[in-house]
Coordinates of C-alpha atoms in Angstrom, one line a residue:
M1 CA 10.8 18.7 -3.6
P2 CA 7.5 19.9 -5.5
S3 CA 4.7 17.6 -6.0
I4 CA 4.3 16.0 -9.5
W5 CA 1.1 18.1 -10.1
T6 CA 3.2 21.5 -10.0
T7 CA 5.9 20.2 -12.3
T8 CA 3.5 18.7 -14.8
A9 CA 1.0 21.6 -15.3
T10 CA 1.5 25.1 -16.8
H11 CA 0.6 27.9 -14.4
K12 CA -0.3 31.2 -16.2
P13 CA 0.4 33.9 -13.5
R14 CA -2.5 36.3 -12.7
P15 CA -1.7 39.9 -11.6
P16 CA -2.7 41.2 -8.3
L17 CA -5.9 43.2 -7.4
A18 CA -5.3 46.9 -8.5
G19 CA -8.1 49.4 -7.1
D20 CA -11.5 48.6 -5.8
R21 CA -14.1 46.2 -7.5
T22 CA -17.6 45.1 -7.0
A23 CA -19.1 41.8 -7.6
D24 CA -22.2 39.4 -7.1
V25 CA -20.0 37.0 -5.3
L26 CA -16.4 37.2 -3.7
I27 CA -14.5 34.0 -3.5
I28 CA -11.5 34.2 -1.2
G29 CA -9.1 31.3 -1.8
G30 CA -8.0 29.9 -5.3
G31 CA -7.7 26.1 -4.5
M32 CA -10.1 23.5 -5.9
A33 CA -12.9 24.4 -3.6
G34 CA -12.9 28.1 -4.7
I35 CA -12.4 27.8 -8.1
L36 CA -15.0 25.1 -8.8
T37 CA -17.5 27.4 -6.6
A38 CA -16.7 30.3 -8.8
H39 CA -17.1 28.3 -11.9
T40 CA -20.3 27.1 -10.9
L41 CA -21.7 30.3 -10.1
T42 CA -20.5 31.8 -13.2
E43 CA -22.1 29.3 -15.0
A44 CA -25.3 30.2 -13.1
G45 CA -25.0 33.8 -14.3
L46 CA -23.5 35.5 -11.1
R47 CA -20.4 37.9 -11.5
C48 CA -17.8 36.3 -9.6
I49 CA -14.2 37.4 -8.3
V50 CA -11.6 35.1 -6.9
V51 CA -8.8 36.4 -4.8
E52 CA -5.8 34.1 -3.6
A53 CA -3.0 35.1 -1.2
K54 CA -0.3 33.3 -3.0
A55 CA -0.8 31.4 -6.4
V56 CA -4.1 29.5 -7.6
G57 CA -3.6 26.0 -6.7
G58 CA -0.5 26.3 -4.6
G59 CA -1.8 25.2 -1.3
T60 CA -3.4 21.8 -0.4
T61 CA -4.7 21.3 -4.2
G62 CA -1.5 21.4 -5.3
N63 CA -0.3 18.6 -2.8
T64 CA -3.2 16.3 -2.8
T65 CA -3.0 12.7 -4.0
A66 CA -6.3 13.5 -6.1
K67 CA -8.5 10.7 -5.5
I68 CA -12.1 11.3 -6.3
T69 CA -14.2 8.9 -4.2
A70 CA -17.1 8.4 -1.8
Q71 CA -15.2 6.0 0.2
H72 CA -13.8 8.1 2.7
G73 CA -12.2 5.5 5.0
L74 CA -14.6 3.3 7.2
I75 CA -17.0 6.2 7.5
Y76 CA -20.7 5.0 6.8
A77 CA -21.1 3.1 10.1
D78 CA -19.6 5.8 12.2
L79 CA -22.1 8.1 10.3
I80 CA -25.1 6.2 11.1
R81 CA -24.0 5.9 14.7
R82 CA -23.8 9.6 15.1
F83 CA -26.5 11.1 12.6
G84 CA -28.7 8.0 11.5
P85 CA -29.3 6.2 8.2
E86 CA -30.6 9.2 6.1
T87 CA -27.7 11.5 6.8
A88 CA -25.3 8.7 6.1
R89 CA -27.1 8.0 2.6
Q90 CA -27.3 11.8 1.9
Y91 CA -23.3 11.9 2.5
Y92 CA -22.7 9.1 -0.1
E93 CA -25.2 10.7 -2.6
A94 CA -23.6 14.1 -2.2
N95 CA -20.0 12.6 -2.9
T96 CA -21.2 10.4 -5.7
T97 CA -22.6 13.2 -7.4
A98 CA -19.4 15.0 -7.1
I99 CA -17.6 12.2 -9.0
H100 CA -20.4 12.4 -11.8
R101 CA -19.7 16.2 -12.0
Y102 CA -15.9 15.8 -12.4
R103 CA -16.4 13.3 -15.2
T104 CA -18.4 15.9 -16.8
L105 CA -16.0 18.4 -16.5
A106 CA -13.1 16.3 -17.6
E107 CA -14.8 15.9 -20.8
Q108 CA -14.5 19.5 -21.5
F109 CA -11.1 20.4 -19.7
P110 CA -8.8 17.2 -20.1
C111 CA -7.3 16.4 -16.8
D112 CA -6.0 12.7 -17.1
L113 CA -9.2 11.5 -15.2
E114 CA -9.1 7.6 -15.0
T115 CA -11.9 5.5 -13.7
K116 CA -10.5 3.4 -10.5
T117 CA -11.7 1.1 -8.1
A118 CA -11.2 2.3 -4.4
H119 CA -10.3 0.1 -1.6
I120 CA -10.2 0.3 2.2
Y121 CA -7.9 -2.2 3.8
A122 CA -7.4 -3.5 7.2
T123 CA -4.0 -5.1 8.6
D124 CA -5.3 -6.6 11.6
D125 CA -9.2 -6.7 12.5
R126 CA -11.5 -7.8 10.0
R127 CA -14.6 -7.1 12.0
K128 CA -14.1 -3.4 11.1
L129 CA -14.6 -4.3 7.4
D130 CA -17.2 -6.6 8.1
R131 CA -19.2 -3.9 9.9
E132 CA -18.7 -1.5 7.1
A133 CA -19.9 -3.8 4.6
D134 CA -23.1 -4.3 6.4
T135 CA -23.6 -0.7 6.5
Y136 CA -23.1 -0.7 2.6
H137 CA -25.7 -3.0 2.2
K138 CA -28.2 -1.1 4.5
L139 CA -27.3 2.0 2.5
G140 CA -27.6 0.6 -1.0
I141 CA -23.8 1.2 -1.6
P142 CA -22.5 -1.1 -4.2
G143 CA -19.3 -2.5 -2.4
R144 CA -17.9 -5.9 -2.6
F145 CA -15.3 -7.5 -0.3
V146 CA -11.9 -8.3 -1.6
E147 CA -10.0 -11.0 0.2
S148 CA -6.5 -10.6 -0.8
P149 CA -5.7 -7.1 -2.3
P150 CA -2.6 -7.0 -4.5
L151 CA -0.5 -5.1 -1.9
P152 CA 2.9 -5.9 -0.5
I153 CA 1.7 -5.8 3.1
P154 CA -0.2 -8.5 4.8
T155 CA -3.9 -7.6 5.2
V156 CA -7.2 -9.1 6.3
G157 CA -8.8 -8.0 3.2
A158 CA -10.4 -4.9 1.8
L159 CA -13.9 -3.3 0.8
A160 CA -14.0 -2.2 -2.8
I161 CA -16.1 0.5 -4.3
E162 CA -16.1 0.5 -8.2
N163 CA -16.3 3.5 -10.5
Q164 CA -14.4 5.9 -8.5
A165 CA -11.7 8.1 -10.0
Q166 CA -8.4 9.9 -10.0
F167 CA -7.0 12.7 -11.8
H168 CA -4.5 15.7 -12.3
P169 CA -5.9 18.2 -10.1
L170 CA -3.8 21.2 -11.4
K171 CA -4.8 20.4 -15.1
L172 CA -8.4 20.9 -14.2
L173 CA -8.0 23.7 -12.0
Y174 CA -5.7 26.0 -14.2
A175 CA -8.1 25.4 -17.1
L176 CA -11.2 26.4 -14.9
A177 CA -9.4 29.5 -13.7
D178 CA -8.8 30.8 -17.3
G179 CA -12.3 31.5 -17.5
L180 CA -12.7 33.2 -14.4
E181 CA -11.6 36.9 -12.9
V182 CA -8.9 35.9 -10.5
Y183 CA -6.4 37.9 -8.7
E184 CA -3.1 36.4 -7.3
H185 CA -0.9 37.5 -4.6
T186 CA -3.8 39.4 -3.2
F187 CA -4.2 38.8 0.6
V188 CA -7.5 39.8 2.4
R189 CA -6.6 41.5 5.7
K190 CA -10.0 41.9 7.0
I191 CA -13.6 41.6 6.2
K192 CA -15.9 44.3 7.3
G193 CA -19.6 43.6 6.5
R194 CA -19.8 43.0 2.7
T195 CA -16.3 44.4 2.0
A196 CA -13.0 42.6 1.8
H197 CA -9.8 44.8 2.5
T198 CA -6.6 44.2 1.0
A199 CA -3.5 46.2 0.5
Q200 CA -4.2 46.5 -3.4
G201 CA -8.0 47.7 -2.8
K202 CA -11.4 46.7 -1.7
I203 CA -13.7 44.2 -3.0
T204 CA -17.7 44.7 -2.2
A205 CA -20.0 41.8 -2.9
R206 CA -23.4 40.6 -2.2
H207 CA -22.0 37.4 -1.1
I208 CA -18.6 36.4 0.4
I209 CA -17.3 32.8 0.4
L210 CA -14.4 31.5 2.5
A211 CA -12.6 28.8 0.7
T212 CA -9.2 29.7 2.3
H213 CA -8.6 26.0 3.6
Y214 CA -8.8 27.3 7.3
P215 CA -11.4 29.9 7.3
L216 CA -10.1 33.5 7.2
V217 CA -12.8 34.6 9.9
N218 CA -12.4 31.6 12.4
I219 CA -13.2 32.9 16.1
P220 CA -16.8 33.9 15.2
G221 CA -18.4 30.6 14.3
L222 CA -16.0 28.6 16.8
Y223 CA -13.9 27.3 13.9
A224 CA -10.8 27.7 16.2
V225 CA -12.4 24.9 18.1
K226 CA -14.1 22.9 15.2
L227 CA -11.1 22.4 13.2
Y228 CA -7.5 21.0 13.5
Q229 CA -4.9 20.1 10.9
H230 CA -3.2 17.2 10.0
R231 CA 0.0 16.5 7.7
S232 CA 0.6 13.5 5.5
Y233 CA 3.5 12.6 3.4
V234 CA 3.7 11.1 -0.2
L235 CA 6.4 9.6 -2.4
A236 CA 6.0 9.2 -6.1
L237 CA 8.3 6.0 -6.8
E238 CA 9.6 5.1 -10.5
G239 CA 10.2 1.4 -11.1
A240 CA 7.9 0.1 -8.4
P241 CA 5.1 -2.5 -9.0
Q242 CA 1.7 -0.8 -9.6
P243 CA -1.6 -2.4 -8.0
D244 CA -4.6 -1.4 -10.0
G245 CA -6.9 0.7 -8.1
M246 CA -6.5 3.2 -5.1
Y247 CA -5.8 1.9 -1.5
L248 CA -6.1 3.4 1.8
D249 CA -5.6 1.8 5.3
E250 CA -8.3 2.0 7.7
R251 CA -5.9 3.7 10.3
K252 CA -5.2 7.3 10.3
T253 CA -1.3 6.5 10.5
G254 CA -1.7 3.6 7.9
L255 CA -0.3 3.8 4.2
S256 CA -2.1 4.7 0.9
F257 CA -1.5 3.7 -2.6
R258 CA -2.4 5.0 -6.1
T259 CA -0.8 5.3 -9.4
Y260 CA -0.4 8.0 -12.3
G261 CA 1.4 6.8 -15.3
D262 CA 4.2 4.7 -14.6
L263 CA 4.7 6.0 -10.9
L264 CA 3.3 4.6 -7.7
F265 CA 2.4 6.9 -5.1
V266 CA 3.1 5.8 -1.4
G267 CA 1.4 7.9 1.3
G268 CA 2.0 7.6 5.2
G269 CA 3.7 9.3 8.2
S270 CA 0.6 11.2 9.3
H271 CA 0.3 13.2 12.4
R272 CA -1.3 16.2 13.7
T273 CA 0.2 19.5 12.7
G274 CA 2.4 20.6 15.5
K275 CA 3.2 17.4 17.0
S276 CA 5.8 14.7 16.0
G277 CA 5.0 11.9 13.5
G278 CA 6.4 9.4 11.1
G279 CA 6.8 12.1 8.5
Y280 CA 8.7 11.4 5.3
A281 CA 10.9 8.7 7.2
E282 CA 7.8 6.2 7.4
P283 CA 7.1 5.9 3.6
E284 CA 10.7 6.1 2.6
A285 CA 11.6 3.4 5.0
F286 CA 8.8 1.2 3.5
A287 CA 9.9 1.9 0.2
A288 CA 13.6 1.2 0.6
K289 CA 12.7 -2.3 2.2
T290 CA 9.8 -3.2 -0.3
Y291 CA 11.0 -1.7 -3.2
P292 CA 14.6 -1.5 -3.2
D293 CA 15.1 -0.9 -6.9
A294 CA 12.5 1.8 -7.2
R295 CA 13.7 5.4 -7.2
V296 CA 11.9 8.6 -5.5
K297 CA 11.0 10.7 -8.5
H298 CA 8.9 13.2 -6.3
R299 CA 8.1 13.8 -2.7
W300 CA 5.7 16.3 -1.1
A301 CA 3.6 17.0 1.9
T302 CA 0.2 18.2 2.4
Q303 CA -1.9 19.6 5.2
D304 CA -5.6 18.8 5.7
C305 CA -8.3 20.5 7.8
M306 CA -10.2 18.1 10.0
S307 CA -13.8 18.4 11.3
L308 CA -15.2 17.3 14.7
D309 CA -17.3 14.4 13.2
S310 CA -15.7 13.6 9.6
V311 CA -18.3 16.0 7.8
P312 CA -17.0 19.1 6.1
Y313 CA -18.4 22.5 7.1
I314 CA -20.2 24.0 4.1
G315 CA -22.7 26.8 4.2
R316 CA -23.7 29.8 6.0
H317 CA -20.6 30.7 8.1
Q318 CA -22.4 31.7 11.4
A319 CA -25.9 33.1 12.6
G320 CA -26.3 36.7 11.9
A321 CA -24.1 36.9 9.0
G322 CA -26.4 35.8 5.9
H323 CA -23.8 37.1 3.3
L324 CA -21.1 35.0 4.3
Y325 CA -20.2 31.2 3.7
V326 CA -17.6 28.6 4.4
A327 CA -16.1 25.5 2.8
S328 CA -13.7 23.9 5.1
G329 CA -13.0 20.6 7.2
F330 CA -12.7 18.2 4.2
N331 CA -10.9 15.6 6.4
K332 CA -8.4 14.5 3.6
W333 CA -11.1 14.3 1.0
G334 CA -10.8 17.6 -0.4
M335 CA -11.6 16.6 -4.1
T336 CA -15.0 15.4 -3.6
G337 CA -15.6 18.0 -0.7
S338 CA -14.8 20.8 -3.0
M339 CA -17.1 19.6 -5.5
A340 CA -19.9 19.1 -3.1
A341 CA -19.2 22.6 -1.6
A342 CA -19.6 24.3 -5.1
G343 CA -22.9 22.6 -5.6
V344 CA -24.1 23.2 -2.1
I345 CA -23.1 26.8 -2.0
A346 CA -24.2 27.5 -5.5
D347 CA -27.9 25.9 -4.7
L348 CA -27.8 28.1 -1.7
L349 CA -26.9 31.4 -3.4
V350 CA -29.0 30.8 -6.5
H351 CA -32.2 28.9 -5.2
G352 CA -31.8 29.6 -1.5
E353 CA -32.0 25.9 -0.5
S354 CA -29.9 22.9 -1.1
A355 CA -30.8 19.2 -0.5
Y356 CA -27.5 18.8 1.4
K357 CA -27.8 22.1 3.6
A358 CA -28.4 20.2 6.9
L359 CA -25.9 17.4 6.3
Y360 CA -23.1 20.2 5.9
N361 CA -24.7 22.8 8.0
P362 CA -21.6 24.4 9.7
R363 CA -23.6 25.6 12.8
R364 CA -24.5 21.5 13.7
N365 CA -23.8 20.3 17.3
I366 CA -20.2 20.4 17.8
L367 CA -20.1 18.2 21.3
S368 CA -17.9 15.4 20.6
C369 CA -14.6 13.6 22.0
Q370 CA -12.5 15.5 19.4
L371 CA -14.0 18.7 20.5
F372 CA -12.4 18.3 24.0
A373 CA -9.1 16.9 22.5
N374 CA -8.9 20.1 20.5
L375 CA -9.6 22.2 23.6
G376 CA -7.1 20.4 25.6
T377 CA -4.4 20.6 22.9
A378 CA -5.0 24.3 22.7
A379 CA -4.7 24.8 26.6
A380 CA -1.5 22.8 27.0
H381 CA 0.1 25.2 24.1
L382 CA -1.3 28.1 25.3
L383 CA 0.1 27.6 28.9
S384 CA 3.3 26.2 27.7
L385 CA 6.5 28.6 28.7
G386 CA 9.1 29.7 26.4
G387 CA 9.5 29.1 22.6
P388 CA 8.2 31.1 19.7
R389 CA 4.4 31.8 19.8
C390 CA 2.0 31.6 17.0
T391 CA 0.6 35.0 15.6
H392 CA -2.8 33.4 15.5
M393 CA -3.8 32.9 18.9
G394 CA -0.3 32.8 20.8
C395 CA 0.2 29.0 21.1
K396 CA 3.6 27.7 21.6
L397 CA 5.0 26.6 18.1
H398 CA 6.7 23.2 17.6
K399 CA 9.9 22.8 15.8
N400 CA 9.3 20.6 12.6
T401 CA 12.9 19.3 11.9
T402 CA 11.6 17.2 9.0
E403 CA 10.4 20.3 7.2
G404 CA 12.3 22.9 8.6
S405 CA 9.6 24.7 9.8
W406 CA 7.6 26.1 13.2
D407 CA 4.2 24.4 13.2
C408 CA 1.2 25.0 15.6
A409 CA -0.5 22.2 17.1
C410 CA -3.5 24.2 18.3
H411 CA -5.0 25.5 14.8
G412 CA -2.2 24.2 12.2
S413 CA -0.7 27.4 11.2
R414 CA 3.0 27.0 9.9
F415 CA 5.8 29.2 9.4
E416 CA 9.4 29.1 7.7
E417 CA 12.4 28.8 10.0
G418 CA 12.9 32.6 9.1
G419 CA 9.5 33.2 10.4
R420 CA 7.7 33.9 7.0
L421 CA 4.1 32.5 7.1
I422 CA 3.5 29.4 5.2
C423 CA -0.2 28.6 6.0
N424 CA -3.0 30.0 7.8
P425 CA -4.9 30.6 10.1
A426 CA -2.2 32.8 11.2
K427 CA -2.2 36.2 9.0
R428 CA 1.4 37.5 10.3
R429 CA 4.8 36.4 10.0
L430 CA 6.6 35.2 13.0
R431 CA 9.2 37.5 14.8
L432 CA 12.0 35.5 15.9

């Protein structure tokens, strides 16, 4: 079943590339990160070309829950522990700036943007919320504690940040794309120097930006160990009570809630791509028990790239490749992450500097527990015998019976049952 966004916005098909082109900037990837970056750079006077392997907005952007917020779970205490208060404060500022930029765009391109209060709730340990609330105070984040959030599950409270937002992502994306040079169904097979090669022609540009969800070039730069992927599942319910605001469990495997029109979105069932998890069964069981009279109007799944330290990778792709930039690892917060990426990369290209360059630096220290978890998962699936193997790096694939696909736990590539490639980093279909 497609997401509500794809059924309530009109996509204008664009032709594939035909012949060779040149540009100031080539953006590979037609999701929110790519289109926002192209729009921002075009406004700055640079000639941009966007190429998309499938259809604009057809990947993660078309399957997001579309929350625009600087509240990304219980992140700020962790950021202070990892990087110090100045970096944590910068992270809040960068994402708050992203919210303001969305509001400005929404005035010109109507996209059902609504101001909402974001909440992070806990079900068992209030001390986690208290610790984060203390961090809000230290950083000057205007949060407040809610003792009894209006949710149909027991909680020990929630932390709220007002003046956040939610919107219809494809209404904005399609409107922005109308003002850009975009080629759909144009798959970049390789990048050599400043030239991208496709089956339909070549594009040479002074700068190339990888906004392909998972970077197209992922072994130089160590993205194959710096990123892993995570799947989440959403139901849009008709006839269910609607709490005002956006709500997220502090646990990765918890439930999330937001509204759109007369629908209630319930998200859950999250798991690492290529491993077993709750899937649709988890939110469906919750909805059947809690809202027995509600009807599932839409249901869809999404996939997110997760970084090692909860901060995206935005900026120069790797040392020695000054023309190549990356925007990835948004950690389930792709809407604010995409806008932050557009601002950071535009500043770097136009002015040579960004206030958030160090915060998002893709070449920052990667030593972490998650790095070793990624390495362990990759080793286990590379050494496992039998079964079909991913065409990216040869990891053994996992049969996803919930969605009828072959999924890779190493790096998150997915294939249809017949072998057709669904999503990267793999570039070739699966031969079964």
